[in-house]
Amino acid sequence: MEVVVQKLTLRSWLFTFAFNTVMRIGFGKRCASEEDIGTEKGKQIIEEIREFLFATLVFLNMCDFLPVLKRFGYKGIEKEMDSAHKKRNVYLNSLLHEFQHNKGSISVSESSTDRNSEKKDTLVGTLLSLQESEPEFYTDDLIKSVILVLLIAGTETTSTTIQWAIRLLLAHPEPFHKLRAEIDSKVGNERLLNESDFTYLPYLHCVINEALRLYPPVPLLLPHYSLEDCTVGGYDVPKHTILMVNAWAIHRDPKLWDEPEKFKPERFEGMEGENEGFKYKFIPFGMGRRACPGAAMGIRTVSLVLGSLIQCFDWKSSEENYNMDECYDSKIASGKDKPLEVVCIPRNDRIQLLSQL
Ligand code: HEM
């Protein structure tokens, strides 16, 4: 196998991966083929999609607080939202149309898969069969909304987490080598890491938790709205209040965490989600009834990708002096961080393994 060394913009590559994953769950197809990834064509496809999915994700619209501004249109936000909504609708309509039209059709890049079983097992396939029995409930709009939520909630969050974990590991050689040693001793070099290995890779989980603590992809969670008067953490919250929870600040509170600014995956050793001391101070997925329903899938996906990348590649970054917080320039949607450029080279004794993929 010829080893090609090239500089990679991790963000675009990881987003494509995360987007393809959700697309395969939803429609049984990818949005960009493997050949397209990393090419100008692939980047263009992805950037266009990213643009209309995320461009108008603003959690604080001044018009919600001063409705009089709606008349003039504050910063054109509502107009932009309207235009993004139309673009999303066109995109989702075309996906749905393609799916319904080409019974079981999947993208060219999926040549080796069984087309019929792919279609039956897709989320959209299932929703469309439900539509046949309950058309009033399972409308096209409902199906499109479900897919849209998954595309928005399940892609950038996952890819950003992997990017931050790699960035942190590159800046901290000791945890990097500790993680690699764990993977090498438990998985080896003859097969790729898989889900059944997770139980034996506790340090991998610690690294992911620590990345989520320092750089939660949704730092202010989602806005919550009270329908009734209630009390939160001892504070009275009147009804019709928008409540924002600052996970970023909680994750870095020195009253809750020892040396909170430091990357120390070991702090999570022996601490699992069920642990009482853990609750409330570590909330990258929110908590309660509206907590992230994709948390388990998110953690699994991040573990598989991060673990395999560390298992198979040597990593170098073009960033000389790491200043993580400078990269994390938005406290509202951390996907806006500075892209990380890396060079990853297959490890010598993994080339055989990679060539079988
Ligand atoms: C590492 C990956 C992920 C992180 C860090 C994350 C984080 C979050 C957070 C913080 C919330 C808001 C919770 C709140 O406000 O209390 C949320 C909501 C949500 N997430 Fe995730 N998420 C991830 C992956 C996923 C995936 C893979 C999916 C689905 C494929 C998903 C689907 C959703 C949905 C549908 C909601 C809205 C839930 C509701 O409003 O009731 N997320 N996520």
Coordinates of C-alpha atoms and ligand atoms in Angstrom, one line a residue:
M1 CA 0.0 0.0 0.0
E2 CA 1.4 3.4 -1.0
V3 CA 1.5 5.8 2.0
V4 CA 0.5 9.3 1.1
V5 CA 1.4 12.0 3.6
Q6 CA -0.9 15.0 3.3
K7 CA -2.1 17.9 5.5
L8 CA -5.6 17.4 6.6
T9 CA -8.1 20.0 7.8
L10 CA -9.6 17.8 10.5
R11 CA -12.8 19.7 11.0
S12 CA -14.1 19.3 7.4
W13 CA -13.1 15.6 7.3
L14 CA -14.7 14.9 10.7
F15 CA -17.9 16.8 9.9
T16 CA -18.2 14.8 6.6
F17 CA -17.8 11.6 8.6
A18 CA -20.5 12.6 11.2
F19 CA -22.8 13.8 8.5
N20 CA -22.4 10.6 6.5
T21 CA -23.2 8.6 9.7
V22 CA -26.5 10.4 10.3
M23 CA -27.4 10.2 6.6
R24 CA -26.9 6.5 6.6
I25 CA -29.1 6.1 9.6
G26 CA -31.8 8.4 8.0
F27 CA -31.6 7.5 4.3
G28 CA -29.1 4.7 3.9
K29 CA -26.8 6.9 1.8
R30 CA -23.8 9.2 2.3
C31 CA -23.7 12.9 1.4
A32 CA -20.2 12.7 0.1
S33 CA -18.4 9.6 -1.1
E34 CA -15.0 8.5 0.2
E35 CA -13.4 9.6 -3.0
D36 CA -14.9 13.1 -2.6
I37 CA -13.7 13.6 1.0
G38 CA -10.7 15.9 1.1
T39 CA -11.2 17.0 -2.5
E40 CA -12.4 20.5 -3.4
K41 CA -15.7 19.0 -4.6
G42 CA -16.2 17.2 -1.3
K43 CA -15.4 20.3 0.7
Q44 CA -17.8 22.3 -1.4
I45 CA -20.7 19.9 -0.9
I46 CA -20.1 19.8 2.8
E47 CA -19.6 23.6 3.3
E48 CA -22.9 24.3 1.4
I49 CA -24.8 21.9 3.6
R50 CA -23.2 23.2 6.8
E51 CA -24.0 26.7 5.8
F52 CA -27.7 26.3 5.6
L53 CA -27.9 23.9 8.5
F54 CA -26.0 26.0 11.0
A55 CA -25.7 29.6 9.7
T56 CA -28.7 30.9 11.6
L57 CA -28.4 28.8 14.8
V58 CA -28.6 31.8 17.1
F59 CA -29.9 31.1 20.6
L60 CA -30.2 34.7 21.6
N61 CA -32.5 36.7 19.3
M62 CA -33.0 40.1 20.7
C63 CA -36.5 40.1 19.1
D64 CA -37.6 37.5 21.7
F65 CA -36.8 40.1 24.5
L66 CA -37.9 43.3 22.7
P67 CA -40.7 42.2 20.3
V68 CA -40.9 45.8 18.9
L69 CA -37.6 45.0 17.1
K70 CA -39.5 42.4 15.0
R71 CA -41.0 45.3 13.0
F72 CA -37.6 46.4 11.9
G73 CA -35.9 43.1 11.8
Y74 CA -33.0 42.9 14.3
K75 CA -29.7 42.3 12.4
G76 CA -31.8 40.6 9.7
I77 CA -31.8 37.4 11.8
E78 CA -35.4 36.5 11.1
K79 CA -35.0 37.1 7.4
E80 CA -31.9 34.9 7.4
M81 CA -33.7 32.2 9.3
D82 CA -36.5 32.3 6.8
S83 CA -34.1 31.9 3.9
A84 CA -32.1 29.1 5.6
H85 CA -35.5 27.3 6.3
K86 CA -36.4 27.5 2.6
K87 CA -33.0 26.0 1.6
R88 CA -33.3 23.3 4.2
N89 CA -36.7 22.5 2.9
V90 CA -35.6 22.2 -0.7
Y91 CA -32.7 19.9 0.4
L92 CA -34.9 17.7 2.6
N93 CA -37.6 17.5 -0.1
S94 CA -35.0 16.4 -2.6
L95 CA -33.7 13.7 -0.3
L96 CA -37.2 12.4 0.5
H97 CA -38.2 12.5 -3.2
E98 CA -35.0 10.6 -4.2
F99 CA -35.6 8.0 -1.5
Q100 CA -39.3 7.5 -2.5
H101 CA -38.6 7.5 -6.2
N102 CA -35.6 5.2 -6.4
K103 CA -37.0 2.4 -4.2
G104 CA -34.0 1.4 -2.1
S105 CA -31.5 3.5 -4.1
I106 CA -28.3 4.3 -2.3
S107 CA -25.3 6.3 -3.3
V108 CA -22.7 4.9 -5.7
S109 CA -20.1 4.6 -3.0
E110 CA -22.1 1.9 -1.2
S111 CA -21.7 -0.7 -3.9
S112 CA -21.0 -3.6 -1.6
T113 CA -24.1 -3.3 0.6
D114 CA -27.4 -5.0 0.2
R115 CA -29.7 -2.2 -1.1
N116 CA -33.0 -3.6 0.0
S117 CA -32.0 -4.4 3.5
E118 CA -30.4 -0.9 3.7
K119 CA -33.6 0.8 2.8
K120 CA -35.8 -1.2 5.2
D121 CA -33.4 -0.5 8.1
T122 CA -33.3 3.3 7.6
L123 CA -35.1 5.7 9.8
V124 CA -36.9 7.3 6.8
G125 CA -37.9 3.9 5.5
T126 CA -39.5 3.1 8.8
L127 CA -41.2 6.4 9.1
L128 CA -42.6 6.1 5.6
S129 CA -44.1 2.7 6.3
L130 CA -45.7 4.2 9.4
Q131 CA -47.0 6.9 7.2
E132 CA -49.0 4.3 5.2
S133 CA -50.9 3.3 8.3
E134 CA -51.2 6.7 10.0
P135 CA -50.9 9.4 7.3
E136 CA -52.4 12.1 9.5
F137 CA -49.6 11.8 12.1
Y138 CA -46.6 10.8 10.0
T139 CA -46.8 13.6 7.5
D140 CA -43.9 14.5 5.2
D141 CA -43.3 17.6 7.4
L142 CA -42.9 15.5 10.5
I143 CA -40.5 13.2 8.8
K144 CA -38.4 16.1 7.5
S145 CA -38.4 17.7 11.0
V146 CA -37.1 14.5 12.6
I147 CA -34.3 14.2 10.0
L148 CA -33.4 17.9 10.3
V149 CA -33.1 17.6 14.1
L150 CA -30.8 14.7 13.8
L151 CA -28.7 16.4 11.1
I152 CA -28.3 19.5 13.3
A153 CA -28.0 17.9 16.7
G154 CA -26.0 14.8 15.9
T155 CA -23.3 16.0 13.5
E156 CA -21.3 19.1 14.6
T157 CA -21.5 18.0 18.2
T158 CA -19.9 14.6 17.5
S159 CA -17.2 15.9 15.1
T160 CA -16.3 18.9 17.4
T161 CA -15.8 16.5 20.3
I162 CA -13.4 14.3 18.3
Q163 CA -11.6 17.4 17.1
W164 CA -11.1 18.8 20.6
A165 CA -10.0 15.4 21.9
I166 CA -7.3 15.1 19.2
R167 CA -6.2 18.7 19.7
L168 CA -5.9 18.2 23.5
L169 CA -4.0 14.9 23.0
L170 CA -1.6 16.5 20.6
A171 CA -0.9 19.2 23.1
H172 CA -0.4 16.7 25.9
P173 CA 2.0 13.9 24.9
E174 CA 1.7 12.1 28.2
P175 CA -2.0 11.3 28.0
F176 CA -1.6 10.7 24.3
H177 CA 1.0 7.9 25.0
K178 CA -1.0 6.5 27.9
L179 CA -4.1 6.2 25.7
R180 CA -2.1 4.6 22.8
A181 CA -0.5 2.1 25.2
E182 CA -4.0 1.2 26.5
I183 CA -5.3 0.6 23.0
D184 CA -2.2 -1.3 21.9
S185 CA -2.3 -3.6 24.8
K186 CA -6.0 -4.3 24.7
V187 CA -6.7 -4.3 20.9
G188 CA -3.3 -4.8 19.2
N189 CA -2.5 -4.4 15.6
E190 CA -4.3 -7.2 13.8
R191 CA -7.8 -5.8 13.9
L192 CA -9.6 -2.5 14.2
L193 CA -10.9 -1.4 17.6
N194 CA -14.6 -2.1 17.9
E195 CA -17.5 -1.5 20.4
S196 CA -16.9 -4.7 22.4
D197 CA -13.4 -3.2 23.4
F198 CA -14.9 -0.2 25.2
T199 CA -15.2 -2.0 28.5
Y200 CA -11.5 -2.6 28.5
L201 CA -10.6 0.9 27.4
P202 CA -11.4 3.1 30.5
Y203 CA -8.8 5.7 29.7
L204 CA -10.3 6.3 26.3
H205 CA -13.5 7.2 28.1
C206 CA -11.7 9.4 30.5
V207 CA -10.0 11.3 27.7
I208 CA -13.4 11.9 26.0
N209 CA -15.0 13.0 29.2
E210 CA -12.2 15.4 29.9
A211 CA -12.5 16.9 26.3
L212 CA -16.2 17.3 26.9
R213 CA -15.6 19.0 30.2
L214 CA -13.2 21.5 28.9
Y215 CA -14.8 22.1 25.5
P216 CA -18.5 21.1 25.7
P217 CA -19.8 21.4 22.1
V218 CA -23.0 23.0 23.4
P219 CA -21.5 25.3 26.1
L220 CA -24.8 27.0 27.0
L221 CA -26.9 23.9 26.4
L222 CA -30.2 24.7 24.7
P223 CA -32.5 27.4 25.9
H224 CA -35.1 26.1 28.3
Y225 CA -38.5 27.8 28.7
S226 CA -40.6 27.6 31.9
L227 CA -44.4 27.0 31.3
E228 CA -45.1 27.4 35.0
D229 CA -43.5 29.2 38.0
C230 CA -40.8 26.9 39.3
T231 CA -37.6 26.7 41.4
V232 CA -34.2 25.8 40.0
G233 CA -31.3 25.3 42.3
G234 CA -33.0 27.4 45.0
Y235 CA -33.9 30.3 42.6
D236 CA -37.4 31.2 41.8
V237 CA -38.0 31.2 38.1
P238 CA -41.3 32.8 36.9
K239 CA -43.3 31.3 34.1
H240 CA -42.4 32.3 30.6
T241 CA -38.7 32.7 31.4
I242 CA -35.9 31.6 29.0
L243 CA -33.3 29.9 31.2
M244 CA -29.8 29.4 29.9
V245 CA -27.5 27.0 31.7
N246 CA -23.8 27.8 31.4
A247 CA -22.2 24.3 31.2
W248 CA -18.9 25.9 30.3
A249 CA -18.7 27.8 33.6
I250 CA -19.9 24.8 35.7
H251 CA -17.2 22.6 34.0
R252 CA -14.5 25.1 35.0
D253 CA -15.7 26.1 38.4
P254 CA -12.8 25.8 40.9
K255 CA -15.3 25.0 43.7
L256 CA -16.2 21.9 41.8
W257 CA -13.0 20.8 40.0
D258 CA -9.4 20.6 41.1
E259 CA -7.2 22.7 38.7
P260 CA -10.2 23.1 36.3
E261 CA -8.2 24.6 33.5
K262 CA -5.9 21.6 33.2
F263 CA -6.3 18.7 30.9
K264 CA -6.3 15.8 33.3
P265 CA -8.3 12.7 32.0
E266 CA -7.3 10.9 35.2
R267 CA -9.8 13.0 37.2
F268 CA -12.5 10.8 35.6
E269 CA -11.0 7.5 36.7
G270 CA -13.5 5.5 38.7
M271 CA -16.2 8.1 38.1
E272 CA -19.1 6.9 36.1
G273 CA -22.3 8.7 35.0
E274 CA -24.2 7.0 37.9
N275 CA -21.8 8.3 40.5
E276 CA -23.6 10.8 42.8
G277 CA -20.6 13.2 43.0
F278 CA -20.6 13.4 39.3
K279 CA -24.2 14.6 38.8
Y280 CA -24.8 18.3 38.1
K281 CA -21.2 19.2 37.7
F282 CA -20.6 17.4 34.4
I283 CA -23.4 18.2 32.0
P284 CA -22.1 18.1 28.4
F285 CA -25.4 16.4 27.4
G286 CA -27.6 18.5 29.7
M287 CA -29.7 16.6 32.2
G288 CA -33.3 15.7 33.0
R289 CA -36.2 15.2 30.6
R290 CA -34.7 17.3 27.8
A291 CA -31.2 15.9 28.1
C292 CA -29.6 14.8 24.8
P293 CA -31.3 11.6 23.6
G294 CA -28.2 10.9 21.4
A295 CA -25.7 10.8 24.2
A296 CA -25.0 7.1 24.1
M297 CA -24.7 7.2 20.3
G298 CA -22.4 10.3 20.6
I299 CA -20.1 8.7 23.1
R300 CA -19.9 5.4 21.1
T301 CA -19.2 7.2 17.8
V302 CA -16.5 9.5 19.4
S303 CA -14.9 6.4 21.1
L304 CA -14.8 4.4 17.9
V305 CA -13.4 7.2 15.7
L306 CA -10.9 8.6 18.3
G307 CA -9.8 5.2 19.4
S308 CA -9.2 4.0 15.8
L309 CA -7.4 7.2 14.8
I310 CA -5.0 6.8 17.7
Q311 CA -4.7 3.1 17.1
C312 CA -3.7 3.4 13.4
F313 CA -1.9 6.8 12.9
D314 CA 0.9 8.9 14.1
W315 CA -0.1 12.5 14.4
K316 CA 1.6 15.8 13.9
S317 CA 0.0 19.2 14.0
S318 CA 1.0 22.5 12.4
E319 CA 0.0 24.4 15.5
E320 CA 3.3 25.3 17.3
N321 CA 2.0 27.0 20.4
Y322 CA -1.3 25.7 21.5
N323 CA -3.6 28.2 23.0
M324 CA -6.8 26.2 23.2
D325 CA -9.0 28.9 24.5
E326 CA -8.1 31.2 21.6
C327 CA -9.3 28.5 19.2
Y328 CA -12.6 28.2 21.1
D329 CA -13.8 31.6 20.0
S330 CA -17.5 31.2 20.5
K331 CA -19.2 30.3 23.7
I332 CA -22.4 29.7 22.0
A333 CA -21.6 27.2 19.3
S334 CA -18.1 25.8 19.7
G335 CA -18.2 24.5 16.1
K336 CA -16.9 27.9 15.1
D337 CA -13.5 27.1 16.5
K338 CA -10.3 27.6 14.5
P339 CA -9.8 24.6 12.2
L340 CA -7.0 22.2 13.2
E341 CA -4.6 21.2 10.5
V342 CA -2.8 17.9 11.0
V343 CA -0.6 15.4 9.3
C344 CA -1.5 11.8 10.1
I345 CA 0.7 9.0 8.9
P346 CA -0.2 5.3 9.2
R347 CA 1.9 3.6 11.8
N348 CA 4.3 1.1 10.2
D349 CA 2.8 -2.0 11.8
R350 CA -0.8 -0.9 11.0
I351 CA -0.4 -0.5 7.2
Q352 CA -1.4 -4.1 6.6
L353 CA -4.5 -3.6 8.7
L354 CA -5.5 -0.4 6.9
S355 CA -4.9 -1.9 3.5
Q356 CA -7.7 -4.4 4.3
L357 CA -10.4 -1.8 4.8
Ligands
HEM1 C1 -20.8 14.2 21.6 C2 -22.0 14.4 21.0 C3 -23.2 15.2 21.5 C4 -23.2 16.2 22.5 C5 -22.1 16.7 23.3 C6 -24.6 16.6 22.6 C7 -25.1 17.5 23.5 C8 -26.4 17.9 23.6 C9 -26.9 18.9 24.5 C10 -26.1 19.7 25.5 C11 -28.2 19.0 24.3 C12 -29.2 20.0 25.0 C13 -29.6 19.5 26.4 C14 -30.2 20.5 27.3 O1 -30.4 21.6 26.9 O2 -30.5 20.2 28.4 C15 -28.6 18.1 23.2 C16 -29.9 17.9 22.7 C17 -30.2 17.1 21.7 N1 -29.4 16.2 21.1 FE1 -27.4 15.9 21.5 N2 -25.3 15.9 21.7 C18 -24.5 15.0 21.0 C19 -24.8 14.0 20.1 C20 -26.1 13.8 19.6 C21 -26.5 12.8 18.6 C22 -25.5 11.8 18.0 C23 -27.8 12.9 18.4 C24 -28.7 12.2 17.5 C25 -28.3 11.5 16.4 C26 -28.3 14.0 19.3 C27 -29.6 14.5 19.3 C28 -30.1 15.5 20.2 C29 -31.5 15.9 20.2 C30 -32.6 15.4 19.2 C31 -31.5 16.9 21.1 C32 -32.8 17.8 21.5 C33 -33.5 17.1 22.7 C34 -34.7 17.9 23.2 O3 -34.8 19.0 22.9 O4 -35.5 17.3 23.9 N3 -27.2 14.5 20.0 N4 -27.5 17.4 22.8

